[in-house]
C-alpha positions as a Markdown table, in Angstrom:
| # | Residue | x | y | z |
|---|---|---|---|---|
| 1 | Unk | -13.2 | -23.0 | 14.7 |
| 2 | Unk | -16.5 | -23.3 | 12.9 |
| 3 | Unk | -15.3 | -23.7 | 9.4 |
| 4 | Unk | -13.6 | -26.0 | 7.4 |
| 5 | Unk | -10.9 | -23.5 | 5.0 |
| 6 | Unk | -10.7 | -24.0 | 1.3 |
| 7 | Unk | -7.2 | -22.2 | 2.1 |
| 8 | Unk | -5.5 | -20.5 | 4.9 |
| 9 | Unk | -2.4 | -18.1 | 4.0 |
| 10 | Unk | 0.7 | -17.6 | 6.6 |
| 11 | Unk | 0.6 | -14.6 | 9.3 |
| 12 | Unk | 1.0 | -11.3 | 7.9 |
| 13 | Unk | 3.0 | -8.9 | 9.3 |
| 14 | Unk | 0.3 | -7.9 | 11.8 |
| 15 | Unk | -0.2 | -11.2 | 12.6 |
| 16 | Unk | -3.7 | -12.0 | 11.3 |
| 17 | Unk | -4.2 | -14.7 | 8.8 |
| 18 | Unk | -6.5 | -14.6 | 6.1 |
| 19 | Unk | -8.0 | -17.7 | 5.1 |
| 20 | Unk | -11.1 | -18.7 | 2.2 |
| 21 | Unk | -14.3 | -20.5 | 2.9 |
| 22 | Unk | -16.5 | -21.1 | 0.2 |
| 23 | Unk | -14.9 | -18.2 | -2.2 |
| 24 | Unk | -15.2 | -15.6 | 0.6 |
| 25 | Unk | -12.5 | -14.0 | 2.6 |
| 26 | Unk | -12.4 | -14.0 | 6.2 |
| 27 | Unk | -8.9 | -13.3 | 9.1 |
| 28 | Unk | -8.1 | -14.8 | 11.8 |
| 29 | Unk | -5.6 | -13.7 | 14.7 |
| 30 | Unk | -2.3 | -15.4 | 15.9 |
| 31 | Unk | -4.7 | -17.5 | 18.2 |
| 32 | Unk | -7.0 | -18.6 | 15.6 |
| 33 | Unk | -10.2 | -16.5 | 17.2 |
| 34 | Unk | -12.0 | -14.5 | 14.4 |
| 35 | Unk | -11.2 | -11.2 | 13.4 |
| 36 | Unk | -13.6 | -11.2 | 10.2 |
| 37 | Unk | -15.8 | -14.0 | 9.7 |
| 38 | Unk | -15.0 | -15.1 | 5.8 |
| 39 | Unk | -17.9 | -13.0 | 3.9 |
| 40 | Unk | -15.3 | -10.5 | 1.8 |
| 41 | Unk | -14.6 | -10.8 | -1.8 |
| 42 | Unk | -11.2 | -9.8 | -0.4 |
| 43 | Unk | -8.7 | -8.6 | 2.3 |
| 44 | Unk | -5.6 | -6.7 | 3.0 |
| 45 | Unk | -3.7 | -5.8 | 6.1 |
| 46 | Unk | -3.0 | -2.3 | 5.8 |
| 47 | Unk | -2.0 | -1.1 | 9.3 |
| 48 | Unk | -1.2 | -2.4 | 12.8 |
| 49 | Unk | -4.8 | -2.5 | 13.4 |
| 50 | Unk | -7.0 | -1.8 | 10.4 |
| 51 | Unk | -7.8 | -3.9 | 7.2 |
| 52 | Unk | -8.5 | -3.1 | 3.6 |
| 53 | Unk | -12.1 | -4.7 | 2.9 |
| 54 | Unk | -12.9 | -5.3 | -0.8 |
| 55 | Unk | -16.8 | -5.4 | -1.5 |
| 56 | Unk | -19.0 | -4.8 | -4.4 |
| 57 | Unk | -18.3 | -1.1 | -4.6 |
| 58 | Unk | -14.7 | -1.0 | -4.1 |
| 59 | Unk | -12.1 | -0.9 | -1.2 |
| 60 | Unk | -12.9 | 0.4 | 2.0 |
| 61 | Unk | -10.5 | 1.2 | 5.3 |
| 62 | Unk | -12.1 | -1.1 | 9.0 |
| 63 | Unk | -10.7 | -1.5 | 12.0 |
| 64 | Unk | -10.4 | -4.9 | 13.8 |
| 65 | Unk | -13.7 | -4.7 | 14.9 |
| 66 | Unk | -15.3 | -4.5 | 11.8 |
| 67 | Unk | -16.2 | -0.7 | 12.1 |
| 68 | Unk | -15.2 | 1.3 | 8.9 |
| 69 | Unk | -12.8 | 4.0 | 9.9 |
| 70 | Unk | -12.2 | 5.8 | 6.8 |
| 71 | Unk | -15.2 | 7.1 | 4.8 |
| 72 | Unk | -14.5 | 6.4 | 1.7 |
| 73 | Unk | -14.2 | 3.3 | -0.8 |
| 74 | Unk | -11.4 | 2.9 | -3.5 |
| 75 | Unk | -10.5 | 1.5 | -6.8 |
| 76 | Unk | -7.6 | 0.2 | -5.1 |
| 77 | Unk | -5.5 | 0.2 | -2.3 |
| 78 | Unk | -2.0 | -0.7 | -0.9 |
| 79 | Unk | -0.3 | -1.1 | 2.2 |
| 80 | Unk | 3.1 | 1.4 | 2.3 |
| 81 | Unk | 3.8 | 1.6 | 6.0 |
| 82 | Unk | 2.0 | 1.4 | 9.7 |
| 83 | Unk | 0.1 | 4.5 | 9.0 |
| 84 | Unk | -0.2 | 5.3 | 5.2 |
| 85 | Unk | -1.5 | 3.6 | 2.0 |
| 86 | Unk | -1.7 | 4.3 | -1.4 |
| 87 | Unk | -5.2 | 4.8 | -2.9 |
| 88 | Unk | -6.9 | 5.3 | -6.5 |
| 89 | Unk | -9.9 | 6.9 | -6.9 |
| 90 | Unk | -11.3 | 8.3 | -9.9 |
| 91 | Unk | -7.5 | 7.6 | -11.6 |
| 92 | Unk | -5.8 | 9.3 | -9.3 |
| 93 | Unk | -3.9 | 7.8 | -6.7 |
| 94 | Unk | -2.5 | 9.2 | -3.4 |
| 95 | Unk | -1.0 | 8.3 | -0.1 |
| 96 | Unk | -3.9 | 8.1 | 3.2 |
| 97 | Unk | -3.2 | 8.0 | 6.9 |
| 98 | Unk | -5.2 | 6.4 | 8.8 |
| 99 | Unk | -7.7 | 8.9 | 9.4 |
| 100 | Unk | -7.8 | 9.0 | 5.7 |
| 101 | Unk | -6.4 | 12.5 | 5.3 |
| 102 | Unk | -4.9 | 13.0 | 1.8 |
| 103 | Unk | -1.1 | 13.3 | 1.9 |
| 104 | Unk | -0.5 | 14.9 | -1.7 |
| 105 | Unk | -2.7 | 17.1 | -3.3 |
| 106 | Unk | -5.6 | 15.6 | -5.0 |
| 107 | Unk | -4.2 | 16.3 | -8.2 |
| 108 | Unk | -1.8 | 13.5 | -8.1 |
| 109 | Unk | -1.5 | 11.3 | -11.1 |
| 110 | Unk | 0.0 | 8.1 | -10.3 |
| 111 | Unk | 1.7 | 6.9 | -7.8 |
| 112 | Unk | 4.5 | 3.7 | -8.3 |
| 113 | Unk | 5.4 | 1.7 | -4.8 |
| 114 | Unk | 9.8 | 1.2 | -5.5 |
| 115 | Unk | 10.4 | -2.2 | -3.0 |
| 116 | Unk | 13.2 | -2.8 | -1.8 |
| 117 | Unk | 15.6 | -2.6 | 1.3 |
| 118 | Unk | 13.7 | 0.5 | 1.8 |
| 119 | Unk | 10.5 | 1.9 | -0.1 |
| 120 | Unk | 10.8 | 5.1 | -2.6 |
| 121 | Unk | 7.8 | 6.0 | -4.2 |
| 122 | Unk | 7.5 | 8.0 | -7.8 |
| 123 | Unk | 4.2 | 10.3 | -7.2 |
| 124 | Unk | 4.1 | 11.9 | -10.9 |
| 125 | Unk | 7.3 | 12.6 | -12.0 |
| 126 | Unk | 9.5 | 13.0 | -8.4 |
| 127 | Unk | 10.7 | 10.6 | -6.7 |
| 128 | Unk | 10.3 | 10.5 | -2.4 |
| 129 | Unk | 11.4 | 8.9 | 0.7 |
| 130 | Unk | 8.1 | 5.8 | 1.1 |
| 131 | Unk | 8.1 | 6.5 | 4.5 |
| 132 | Unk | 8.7 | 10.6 | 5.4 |
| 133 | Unk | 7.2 | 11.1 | 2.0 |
| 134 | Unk | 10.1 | 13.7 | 1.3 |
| 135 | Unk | 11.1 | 14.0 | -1.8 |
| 136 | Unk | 14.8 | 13.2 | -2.6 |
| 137 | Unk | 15.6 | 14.5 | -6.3 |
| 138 | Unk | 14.1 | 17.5 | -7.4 |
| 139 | Unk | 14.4 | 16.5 | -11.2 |
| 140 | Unk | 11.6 | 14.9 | -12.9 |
| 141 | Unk | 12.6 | 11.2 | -12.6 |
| 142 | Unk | 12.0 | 8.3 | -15.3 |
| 143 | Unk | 12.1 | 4.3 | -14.2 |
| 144 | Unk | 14.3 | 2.2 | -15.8 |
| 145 | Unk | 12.0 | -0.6 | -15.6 |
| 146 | Unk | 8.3 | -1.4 | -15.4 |
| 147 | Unk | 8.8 | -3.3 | -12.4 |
| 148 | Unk | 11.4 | -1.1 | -10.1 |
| 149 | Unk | 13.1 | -2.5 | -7.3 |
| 150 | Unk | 16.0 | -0.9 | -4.8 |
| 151 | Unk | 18.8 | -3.6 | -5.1 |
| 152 | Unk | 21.8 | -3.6 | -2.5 |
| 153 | Unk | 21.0 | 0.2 | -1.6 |
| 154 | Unk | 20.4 | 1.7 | -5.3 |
| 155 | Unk | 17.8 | 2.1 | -8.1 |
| 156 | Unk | 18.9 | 2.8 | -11.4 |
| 157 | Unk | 16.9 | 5.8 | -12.9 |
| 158 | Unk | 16.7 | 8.4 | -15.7 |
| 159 | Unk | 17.2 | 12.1 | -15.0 |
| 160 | Unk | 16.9 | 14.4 | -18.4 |
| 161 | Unk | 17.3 | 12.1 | -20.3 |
| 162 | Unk | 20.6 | 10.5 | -18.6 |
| 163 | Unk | 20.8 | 7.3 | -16.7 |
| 164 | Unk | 21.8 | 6.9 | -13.6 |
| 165 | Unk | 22.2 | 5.0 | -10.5 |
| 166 | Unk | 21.2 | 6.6 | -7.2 |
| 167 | Unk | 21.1 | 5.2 | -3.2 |
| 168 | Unk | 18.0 | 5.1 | -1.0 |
| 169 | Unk | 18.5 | 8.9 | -0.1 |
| 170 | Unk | 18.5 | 10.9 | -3.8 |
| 171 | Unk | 22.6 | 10.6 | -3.7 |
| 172 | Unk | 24.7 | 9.8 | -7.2 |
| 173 | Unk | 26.4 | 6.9 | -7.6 |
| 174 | Unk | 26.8 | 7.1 | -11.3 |
């Protein structure tokens, strides 16, 4: 390597590891070879093989070979799966593949990632499956906190006005 790292962070789940030089980002792979020399005012692994590149103008979708795959830049964007993100633009948000086809309508207000044993996302008011992007209650829903979580299978919710707890697939339990 040609650098000396003012930090280097663990793997990520796609094995690259981003580390700083001189307040820039840069990634490495698993063998320590360079993905992205550190020039970026910041990084993200978003899919297998692509990277969320933060410059002056916003966020922008590359591959691994530096070649910007989705033409587009974004407020801001987060990782949901091995082929979708969540994007804002404009203060609207909505879910991208990776050919950075729109997944919702363009409409779409806001979007809140739910982590957890399994992800459930609340796009406006309804709540869906993170990863089929099915919806699984067809009731407006309200969060029961401003930082939701699924804990051991359920999420606690409100549904007109009532609370209650639901499982991973839109099911009562109370």
């Amino acid at each position: 390597l040609d650098a000396t790292f003012n930090s280097i962070g663990s793997p990520s789940y796609s094995g690259y590891i981003t580390v700083i030089v001189e307040g820039k980002k840069g990634l490495l792979d698993e063998h320590f070879n360079w993905i992205l020399k550190p020039k970026h005012n910041d990084l993200k692994s978003l899919f297998t093989n692509y990277i969320g590149i933060k410059d002056s103008l916003g966020w922008s979708v590359y591959d691994k070979n530096n070649v910007q795959v989705i033409d587009q830049t974004y407020q801001e964007i987060t990782f949901l799966d091995t082929s979708q993100c969540i994007v804002s633009l404009d203060g609207r948000d909505n879910v991208i593949n990776v050919n950075g086809e729109n997944q919702f309508s363009p409409d779409t207000r806001s979007i809140t990632k739910i982590n957890g044993e399994k992800t459930l996302l609340r796009i406006d008011e309804y709540l869906y499956d993170g990863l089929s992007l099915n919806t699984i209650i067809d009731d407006p829903v309200r969060l029961s906190s401003n930082y939701p979580s699924v804990q051991n299978g359920v999420l606690s919710i409100r549904v007109q006005d009532k609370c209650a707890v639901i499982d991973t697939l839109g099911n009562y339990i109370i």
